[in-house]
Amino acid sequence: MLVDTHLHLIDQSRLGYPWLDGAPALNRDFLYAEYARDAQKAGVTDVLHMEVDVAPEQIAGEIAFVREQSKKPGSLIRGAISACRPEEEGFEALLERALADPFVKGFRRILHTVDDDISQGALFRQNVRRLAGTRLTFDICMFPRQQPLALALATLAPDVTFILDHCGVPDIKGGDFDAWKRGISELAARPNLMAKVSGIVAYADGDTWTAATLRPYVEHIIDCFGWERVVWGSDWPVCTLGGGLLAWIAATHAVLSGCSNDEREALFWRNADRIWNLGLSVGR
C-alpha cells in the first residue's frame, strides 16, 4: 500500500484560488482523473486531499467538492485536510463542524505566504490549542527561515499532533542544506510533531536533480523523526514543477532502496493509517 497524504485538486469552475494569479505554472485545472492515471500506475492505493488555499468563504465548499470526488466509483480519496483561519473568530464553529464529520481529518493554515505575526497571535494560538484531545491534526507549511515559528507552535500545544509538510520546504536548488538541517533537528525534538516526506522535487532544479540530490534531505528527516513519525505525500500538482508524480515516486523508491520492508511500510501507509485512523490495516 502507498498512501498519498498530500493531493491538491484544482477546479476553477467550482472554487476560487486567489493565489493562482501569481503562480502561472499551476494556473489551470488539475482534476482527479489526471492525477489518478499516474497514481494508480505507480501503486498509490489511498489518498488524503490537502486544502488548496481557496478563498476563505469557500472552505466548506472545498470539502464538499472533495467529498464528491471521493464518492465516484474507484476513487482513492479517503478524507480531507481542511483549510482554516485560526486567527479569526469563526474557527471554533469550523472546528465543531469538522469534529462531526469523519471525512475531515485535520486542518492546515498556509503560513509561508502571510505575515509571521499571524501564527504568533493570541487568538491563533488559542484556537490551535483547541485541537488538543481531538482526532484532528494541524499541518505546518513554512519556509526554513520560519522554523522557530513552527517550533513555537509545537511547543505551545504539546497535545496537538502537528505535521511538518514537505520535509520543512528545503531550498534544494539553492543548496542551503546546513541551516535547514539544524532547524529540522530542533523540530524533531518535539514528540507531537510528525514529518511529511512530500514533493520535495518542486524545490530542486527540475532539469538536473537525481535521487542522489534528494537523498540527504529524506535521510536527515527520517534520522531525526524516526520511522514511526514520518508519512509520504506527493504534493501533486506542485510536484509537476520538478518532474511530476511518477518521477517523485520513483525517486522515493530509489532513496529507500536499502531500507527494510517494515521501514518502508511505516512511511508508505502504516503511520498515516494510525495518525488519521484510515482503517487500512483491516479489510485489505
mmCIF file of C-alpha atoms in Angstrom:
data_model
loop_
_atom_site.group_PDB
_atom_site.id
_atom_site.type_symbol
_atom_site.label_atom_id
_atom_site.label_comp_id
_atom_site.label_asym_id
_atom_site.label_seq_id
_atom_site.Cartn_x
_atom_site.Cartn_y
_atom_site.Cartn_z
ATOM 1 C CA MET A 1 0.000 0.000 0.000
ATOM 2 C CA LEU A 2 1.049 3.580 -0.690
ATOM 3 C CA VAL A 3 -0.919 6.390 0.953
ATOM 4 C CA ASP A 4 -0.595 9.814 -0.622
ATOM 5 C CA THR A 5 -1.258 12.222 2.247
ATOM 6 C CA HIS A 6 -0.931 15.381 0.163
ATOM 7 C CA LEU A 7 -3.019 15.678 -3.006
ATOM 8 C CA HIS A 8 -4.289 19.043 -4.236
ATOM 9 C CA LEU A 9 -7.175 19.230 -6.698
ATOM 10 C CA ILE A 10 -7.863 22.469 -8.560
ATOM 11 C CA ASP A 11 -11.174 23.070 -10.292
ATOM 12 C CA GLN A 12 -11.597 26.740 -11.118
ATOM 13 C CA SER A 13 -15.143 26.165 -12.347
ATOM 14 C CA ARG A 14 -16.113 25.262 -8.768
ATOM 15 C CA LEU A 15 -13.816 27.217 -6.470
ATOM 16 C CA GLY A 16 -11.697 30.353 -6.327
ATOM 17 C CA TYR A 17 -7.940 30.228 -5.751
ATOM 18 C CA PRO A 18 -6.680 33.818 -5.394
ATOM 19 C CA TRP A 19 -3.025 32.774 -5.210
ATOM 20 C CA LEU A 20 -3.031 31.184 -8.673
ATOM 21 C CA ASP A 21 -2.692 34.594 -10.328
ATOM 22 C CA GLY A 22 0.868 34.653 -9.008
ATOM 23 C CA ALA A 23 1.643 31.038 -9.985
ATOM 24 C CA PRO A 24 1.244 30.796 -13.773
ATOM 25 C CA ALA A 25 2.764 27.301 -13.989
ATOM 26 C CA LEU A 26 -0.081 25.984 -11.845
ATOM 27 C CA ASN A 27 -2.846 28.279 -13.052
ATOM 28 C CA ARG A 28 -5.082 25.694 -14.687
ATOM 29 C CA ASP A 29 -7.396 22.914 -13.588
ATOM 30 C CA PHE A 30 -5.762 19.853 -12.037
ATOM 31 C CA LEU A 31 -8.558 17.327 -11.735
ATOM 32 C CA TYR A 32 -8.771 13.916 -10.096
ATOM 33 C CA ALA A 33 -8.821 11.929 -13.349
ATOM 34 C CA GLU A 34 -5.457 13.382 -14.421
ATOM 35 C CA TYR A 35 -3.888 12.571 -11.059
ATOM 36 C CA ALA A 36 -5.370 9.074 -10.861
ATOM 37 C CA ARG A 37 -3.953 7.974 -14.208
ATOM 38 C CA ASP A 38 -0.394 8.204 -12.901
ATOM 39 C CA ALA A 39 -1.156 7.473 -9.242
ATOM 40 C CA GLN A 40 -2.702 4.101 -9.978
ATOM 41 C CA LYS A 41 0.129 3.158 -12.339
ATOM 42 C CA ALA A 42 2.610 3.894 -9.553
ATOM 43 C CA GLY A 43 0.759 1.916 -6.883
ATOM 44 C CA VAL A 44 -0.973 4.640 -4.873
ATOM 45 C CA THR A 45 -3.833 2.975 -3.033
ATOM 46 C CA ASP A 46 -5.302 5.666 -0.774
ATOM 47 C CA VAL A 47 -5.272 9.454 -0.762
ATOM 48 C CA LEU A 48 -5.884 12.389 1.558
ATOM 49 C CA HIS A 49 -6.743 15.676 -0.090
ATOM 50 C CA MET A 50 -4.880 18.733 1.176
ATOM 51 C CA GLU A 51 -6.588 22.111 1.119
ATOM 52 C CA VAL A 52 -5.518 24.425 -1.724
ATOM 53 C CA ASP A 53 -5.908 27.824 -0.008
ATOM 54 C CA VAL A 54 -9.267 28.582 -1.560
ATOM 55 C CA ALA A 55 -10.995 31.880 -0.945
ATOM 56 C CA PRO A 56 -11.933 31.867 2.780
ATOM 57 C CA GLU A 57 -15.676 31.885 2.149
ATOM 58 C CA GLN A 58 -15.282 28.663 0.125
ATOM 59 C CA ILE A 59 -13.610 26.477 2.761
ATOM 60 C CA ALA A 60 -16.793 24.452 3.298
ATOM 61 C CA GLY A 61 -17.328 24.329 -0.448
ATOM 62 C CA GLU A 62 -13.905 22.787 -0.973
ATOM 63 C CA ILE A 63 -14.695 19.994 1.477
ATOM 64 C CA ALA A 64 -17.989 19.366 -0.334
ATOM 65 C CA PHE A 65 -16.151 19.262 -3.668
ATOM 66 C CA VAL A 66 -13.576 16.755 -2.410
ATOM 67 C CA ARG A 67 -16.295 14.621 -0.831
ATOM 68 C CA GLU A 68 -17.965 14.412 -4.240
ATOM 69 C CA GLN A 69 -14.690 13.208 -5.776
ATOM 70 C CA SER A 70 -14.349 10.566 -3.066
ATOM 71 C CA LYS A 71 -17.754 9.085 -3.878
ATOM 72 C CA LYS A 72 -17.029 8.465 -7.548
ATOM 73 C CA PRO A 73 -16.525 4.786 -8.472
ATOM 74 C CA GLY A 74 -12.956 3.654 -7.823
ATOM 75 C CA SER A 75 -11.904 6.881 -6.121
ATOM 76 C CA LEU A 76 -8.790 6.639 -3.937
ATOM 77 C CA ILE A 77 -9.729 9.642 -1.775
ATOM 78 C CA ARG A 78 -10.351 8.678 1.855
ATOM 79 C CA GLY A 79 -10.527 12.075 3.552
ATOM 80 C CA ALA A 80 -9.562 15.723 3.517
ATOM 81 C CA ILE A 81 -7.416 18.191 5.406
ATOM 82 C CA SER A 82 -9.461 21.381 5.632
ATOM 83 C CA ALA A 83 -8.337 24.954 5.246
ATOM 84 C CA CYS A 84 -8.872 27.166 8.275
ATOM 85 C CA ARG A 85 -8.245 30.637 9.703
ATOM 86 C CA PRO A 86 -7.316 30.186 13.379
ATOM 87 C CA GLU A 87 -6.630 33.918 13.603
ATOM 88 C CA GLU A 88 -10.362 34.595 13.137
ATOM 89 C CA GLU A 89 -13.343 34.283 15.478
ATOM 90 C CA GLY A 90 -15.112 31.759 13.232
ATOM 91 C CA PHE A 91 -12.610 28.977 13.843
ATOM 92 C CA GLU A 92 -14.473 27.440 16.784
ATOM 93 C CA ALA A 93 -17.583 26.853 14.652
ATOM 94 C CA LEU A 94 -15.434 25.369 11.868
ATOM 95 C CA LEU A 95 -13.859 23.036 14.405
ATOM 96 C CA GLU A 96 -17.233 21.842 15.663
ATOM 97 C CA ARG A 97 -18.354 21.018 12.130
ATOM 98 C CA ALA A 98 -15.110 19.142 11.455
ATOM 99 C CA LEU A 99 -15.420 17.086 14.628
ATOM 100 C CA ALA A 100 -18.875 15.975 13.476
ATOM 101 C CA ASP A 101 -17.566 14.984 10.032
ATOM 102 C CA PRO A 102 -15.313 11.879 9.887
ATOM 103 C CA PHE A 103 -14.279 12.813 6.335
ATOM 104 C CA VAL A 104 -12.310 15.792 7.692
ATOM 105 C CA LYS A 105 -9.030 14.540 9.142
ATOM 106 C CA GLY A 106 -7.314 17.773 10.122
ATOM 107 C CA PHE A 107 -6.572 21.400 9.334
ATOM 108 C CA ARG A 108 -3.948 23.497 7.612
ATOM 109 C CA ARG A 109 -3.371 27.224 7.513
ATOM 110 C CA ILE A 110 -0.809 28.274 4.894
ATOM 111 C CA LEU A 111 1.776 30.282 6.845
ATOM 112 C CA HIS A 112 4.645 30.926 4.445
ATOM 113 C CA THR A 113 2.571 33.392 2.407
ATOM 114 C CA VAL A 114 1.314 35.549 5.300
ATOM 115 C CA ASP A 115 2.947 37.754 7.916
ATOM 116 C CA ASP A 116 4.875 35.788 10.521
ATOM 117 C CA ASP A 117 2.919 37.583 13.241
ATOM 118 C CA ILE A 118 -0.256 35.700 12.326
ATOM 119 C CA SER A 119 0.896 32.387 13.801
ATOM 120 C CA GLN A 120 2.097 34.168 16.929
ATOM 121 C CA GLY A 121 -1.191 35.922 17.676
ATOM 122 C CA ALA A 122 -3.107 35.112 20.847
ATOM 123 C CA LEU A 123 -6.314 34.046 19.087
ATOM 124 C CA PHE A 124 -4.432 31.875 16.576
ATOM 125 C CA ARG A 125 -2.645 30.087 19.397
ATOM 126 C CA GLN A 126 -5.787 29.700 21.473
ATOM 127 C CA ASN A 127 -7.636 28.166 18.550
ATOM 128 C CA VAL A 128 -4.827 25.764 17.645
ATOM 129 C CA ARG A 129 -4.813 24.556 21.247
ATOM 130 C CA ARG A 130 -8.488 23.649 20.813
ATOM 131 C CA LEU A 131 -7.326 20.656 18.724
ATOM 132 C CA ALA A 132 -5.811 19.034 21.825
ATOM 133 C CA GLY A 133 -7.525 15.777 22.619
ATOM 134 C CA THR A 134 -9.312 15.608 19.272
ATOM 135 C CA ARG A 135 -8.577 13.329 16.316
ATOM 136 C CA LEU A 136 -7.700 16.347 14.144
ATOM 137 C CA THR A 137 -4.153 17.200 13.104
ATOM 138 C CA PHE A 138 -2.627 20.539 12.084
ATOM 139 C CA ASP A 139 -0.288 20.750 9.091
ATOM 140 C CA ILE A 140 2.531 23.282 9.180
ATOM 141 C CA CYS A 141 3.814 24.614 5.858
ATOM 142 C CA MET A 142 6.661 27.089 6.464
ATOM 143 C CA PHE A 143 9.973 28.085 4.929
ATOM 144 C CA PRO A 144 13.239 27.123 6.688
ATOM 145 C CA ARG A 145 13.655 30.700 7.981
ATOM 146 C CA GLN A 146 10.368 30.195 9.842
ATOM 147 C CA GLN A 147 11.458 27.061 11.693
ATOM 148 C CA PRO A 148 11.450 28.899 15.053
ATOM 149 C CA LEU A 149 7.780 29.750 14.468
ATOM 150 C CA ALA A 150 6.951 26.107 13.795
ATOM 151 C CA LEU A 151 8.853 25.106 16.924
ATOM 152 C CA ALA A 152 6.900 27.670 18.940
ATOM 153 C CA LEU A 153 3.581 26.238 17.758
ATOM 154 C CA ALA A 154 4.537 22.656 18.526
ATOM 155 C CA THR A 155 5.801 23.696 21.962
ATOM 156 C CA LEU A 156 2.730 25.792 22.674
ATOM 157 C CA ALA A 157 0.324 22.903 22.100
ATOM 158 C CA PRO A 158 2.050 19.664 23.157
ATOM 159 C CA ASP A 159 -1.199 17.691 22.998
ATOM 160 C CA VAL A 160 -1.866 18.618 19.351
ATOM 161 C CA THR A 161 -0.442 16.475 16.551
ATOM 162 C CA PHE A 162 1.358 18.681 14.025
ATOM 163 C CA ILE A 163 2.531 17.577 10.574
ATOM 164 C CA LEU A 164 5.545 19.339 9.029
ATOM 165 C CA ASP A 165 4.870 19.497 5.284
ATOM 166 C CA HIS A 166 7.412 18.839 2.529
ATOM 167 C CA CYS A 167 10.383 17.994 4.780
ATOM 168 C CA GLY A 168 10.233 21.583 6.011
ATOM 169 C CA VAL A 169 10.443 23.053 2.469
ATOM 170 C CA PRO A 170 14.238 22.921 1.997
ATOM 171 C CA ASP A 171 15.880 25.117 -0.635
ATOM 172 C CA ILE A 172 17.404 22.186 -2.510
ATOM 173 C CA LYS A 173 18.076 24.191 -5.659
ATOM 174 C CA GLY A 174 19.840 26.905 -3.664
ATOM 175 C CA GLY A 175 21.888 24.344 -1.739
ATOM 176 C CA ASP A 176 21.350 25.819 1.724
ATOM 177 C CA PHE A 177 21.455 22.438 3.450
ATOM 178 C CA ASP A 178 23.149 23.185 6.777
ATOM 179 C CA ALA A 179 20.736 25.810 8.118
ATOM 180 C CA TRP A 180 17.744 23.644 7.182
ATOM 181 C CA LYS A 181 19.415 20.608 8.755
ATOM 182 C CA ARG A 182 20.000 22.283 12.134
ATOM 183 C CA GLY A 183 16.434 23.515 12.318
ATOM 184 C CA ILE A 184 14.983 20.116 11.477
ATOM 185 C CA SER A 185 16.938 18.530 14.304
ATOM 186 C CA GLU A 186 15.406 21.024 16.741
ATOM 187 C CA LEU A 187 11.894 20.487 15.411
ATOM 188 C CA ALA A 188 12.169 16.714 15.662
ATOM 189 C CA ALA A 189 12.773 17.043 19.405
ATOM 190 C CA ARG A 190 9.063 17.842 19.772
ATOM 191 C CA PRO A 191 7.342 14.422 20.052
ATOM 192 C CA ASN A 192 3.984 15.825 18.864
ATOM 193 C CA LEU A 193 5.468 16.894 15.517
ATOM 194 C CA MET A 194 5.447 14.467 12.565
ATOM 195 C CA ALA A 195 7.180 14.986 9.217
ATOM 196 C CA LYS A 196 5.786 14.593 5.736
ATOM 197 C CA VAL A 197 8.207 13.377 3.053
ATOM 198 C CA SER A 198 6.319 15.050 0.242
ATOM 199 C CA GLY A 199 7.011 16.602 -3.127
ATOM 200 C CA ILE A 200 10.491 17.993 -2.499
ATOM 201 C CA VAL A 201 11.276 17.665 -6.210
ATOM 202 C CA ALA A 202 9.486 21.021 -6.513
ATOM 203 C CA TYR A 203 12.332 22.652 -4.555
ATOM 204 C CA ALA A 204 15.133 21.098 -6.605
ATOM 205 C CA ASP A 205 16.387 22.057 -10.057
ATOM 206 C CA GLY A 206 13.822 20.400 -12.295
ATOM 207 C CA ASP A 207 16.351 19.802 -15.060
ATOM 208 C CA THR A 208 19.242 18.357 -13.060
ATOM 209 C CA TRP A 209 18.064 16.708 -9.841
ATOM 210 C CA THR A 210 18.547 12.983 -9.288
ATOM 211 C CA ALA A 211 17.636 10.627 -6.475
ATOM 212 C CA ALA A 212 21.096 11.325 -5.045
ATOM 213 C CA THR A 213 20.208 15.025 -4.866
ATOM 214 C CA LEU A 214 17.181 14.297 -2.703
ATOM 215 C CA ARG A 215 18.706 11.549 -0.570
ATOM 216 C CA PRO A 216 20.383 13.748 2.110
ATOM 217 C CA TYR A 217 17.129 15.577 2.794
ATOM 218 C CA VAL A 218 14.984 12.457 3.064
ATOM 219 C CA GLU A 219 17.591 10.642 5.140
ATOM 220 C CA HIS A 220 18.010 13.548 7.566
ATOM 221 C CA ILE A 221 14.253 13.828 8.090
ATOM 222 C CA ILE A 222 13.963 10.106 8.809
ATOM 223 C CA ASP A 223 17.091 10.071 11.001
ATOM 224 C CA CYS A 224 15.660 12.893 13.108
ATOM 225 C CA PHE A 225 11.999 11.919 13.311
ATOM 226 C CA GLY A 226 12.359 8.150 13.147
ATOM 227 C CA TRP A 227 10.363 5.700 11.067
ATOM 228 C CA GLU A 228 7.251 5.977 13.251
ATOM 229 C CA ARG A 229 6.866 9.759 12.790
ATOM 230 C CA VAL A 230 7.036 10.154 9.010
ATOM 231 C CA VAL A 231 4.392 9.924 6.269
ATOM 232 C CA TRP A 232 4.612 10.161 2.483
ATOM 233 C CA GLY A 233 2.899 12.587 0.135
ATOM 234 C CA SER A 234 3.030 13.641 -3.500
ATOM 235 C CA ASP A 235 2.184 17.353 -3.312
ATOM 236 C CA TRP A 236 0.577 16.971 -6.732
ATOM 237 C CA PRO A 237 0.324 19.122 -8.803
ATOM 238 C CA VAL A 238 3.087 21.227 -7.222
ATOM 239 C CA CYS A 239 5.452 18.291 -7.802
ATOM 240 C CA THR A 240 4.929 18.775 -11.549
ATOM 241 C CA LEU A 241 7.255 21.780 -11.218
ATOM 242 C CA GLY A 242 10.075 19.324 -10.546
ATOM 243 C CA GLY A 243 9.313 16.365 -12.804
ATOM 244 C CA GLY A 244 5.908 15.115 -11.735
ATOM 245 C CA LEU A 245 4.285 12.365 -9.733
ATOM 246 C CA LEU A 246 5.928 9.354 -11.376
ATOM 247 C CA ALA A 247 9.399 10.861 -11.070
ATOM 248 C CA TRP A 248 8.871 11.661 -7.383
ATOM 249 C CA ILE A 249 7.570 8.182 -6.594
ATOM 250 C CA ALA A 250 10.471 6.578 -8.470
ATOM 251 C CA ALA A 251 12.945 8.783 -6.605
ATOM 252 C CA THR A 252 11.346 7.848 -3.280
ATOM 253 C CA HIS A 253 11.780 4.149 -4.015
ATOM 254 C CA ALA A 254 15.389 4.740 -5.072
ATOM 255 C CA VAL A 255 16.231 6.643 -1.899
ATOM 256 C CA LEU A 256 14.661 3.902 0.236
ATOM 257 C CA SER A 257 16.236 1.016 -1.665
ATOM 258 C CA GLY A 258 18.358 -0.062 1.303
ATOM 259 C CA CYS A 259 15.541 0.047 3.844
ATOM 260 C CA SER A 260 13.619 -2.872 5.263
ATOM 261 C CA ASN A 261 10.065 -3.712 4.253
ATOM 262 C CA ASP A 262 8.897 -2.754 7.740
ATOM 263 C CA GLU A 263 10.525 0.679 7.448
ATOM 264 C CA ARG A 264 9.046 1.336 4.031
ATOM 265 C CA GLU A 265 5.590 0.258 5.185
ATOM 266 C CA ALA A 266 5.798 2.663 8.127
ATOM 267 C CA LEU A 267 6.446 5.578 5.793
ATOM 268 C CA PHE A 268 4.186 4.482 2.959
ATOM 269 C CA TRP A 269 0.992 3.669 4.851
ATOM 270 C CA ARG A 270 1.168 2.427 8.419
ATOM 271 C CA ASN A 271 1.872 5.772 10.091
ATOM 272 C CA ALA A 272 -0.799 7.555 8.043
ATOM 273 C CA ASP A 273 -3.262 4.828 8.952
ATOM 274 C CA ARG A 274 -2.526 5.377 12.649
ATOM 275 C CA ILE A 275 -2.442 9.179 12.634
ATOM 276 C CA TRP A 276 -5.657 9.675 10.650
ATOM 277 C CA ASN A 277 -7.466 6.442 11.578
ATOM 278 C CA LEU A 278 -7.946 5.391 7.961
ATOM 279 C CA GLY A 279 -8.788 1.786 8.746
ATOM 280 C CA LEU A 280 -6.266 0.417 6.263
ATOM 281 C CA SER A 281 -4.881 -2.315 8.498
ATOM 282 C CA VAL A 282 -8.163 -4.189 8.372
ATOM 283 C CA GLY A 283 -10.091 -5.452 5.401
ATOM 284 C CA ARG A 284 -7.170 -5.428 2.964
#
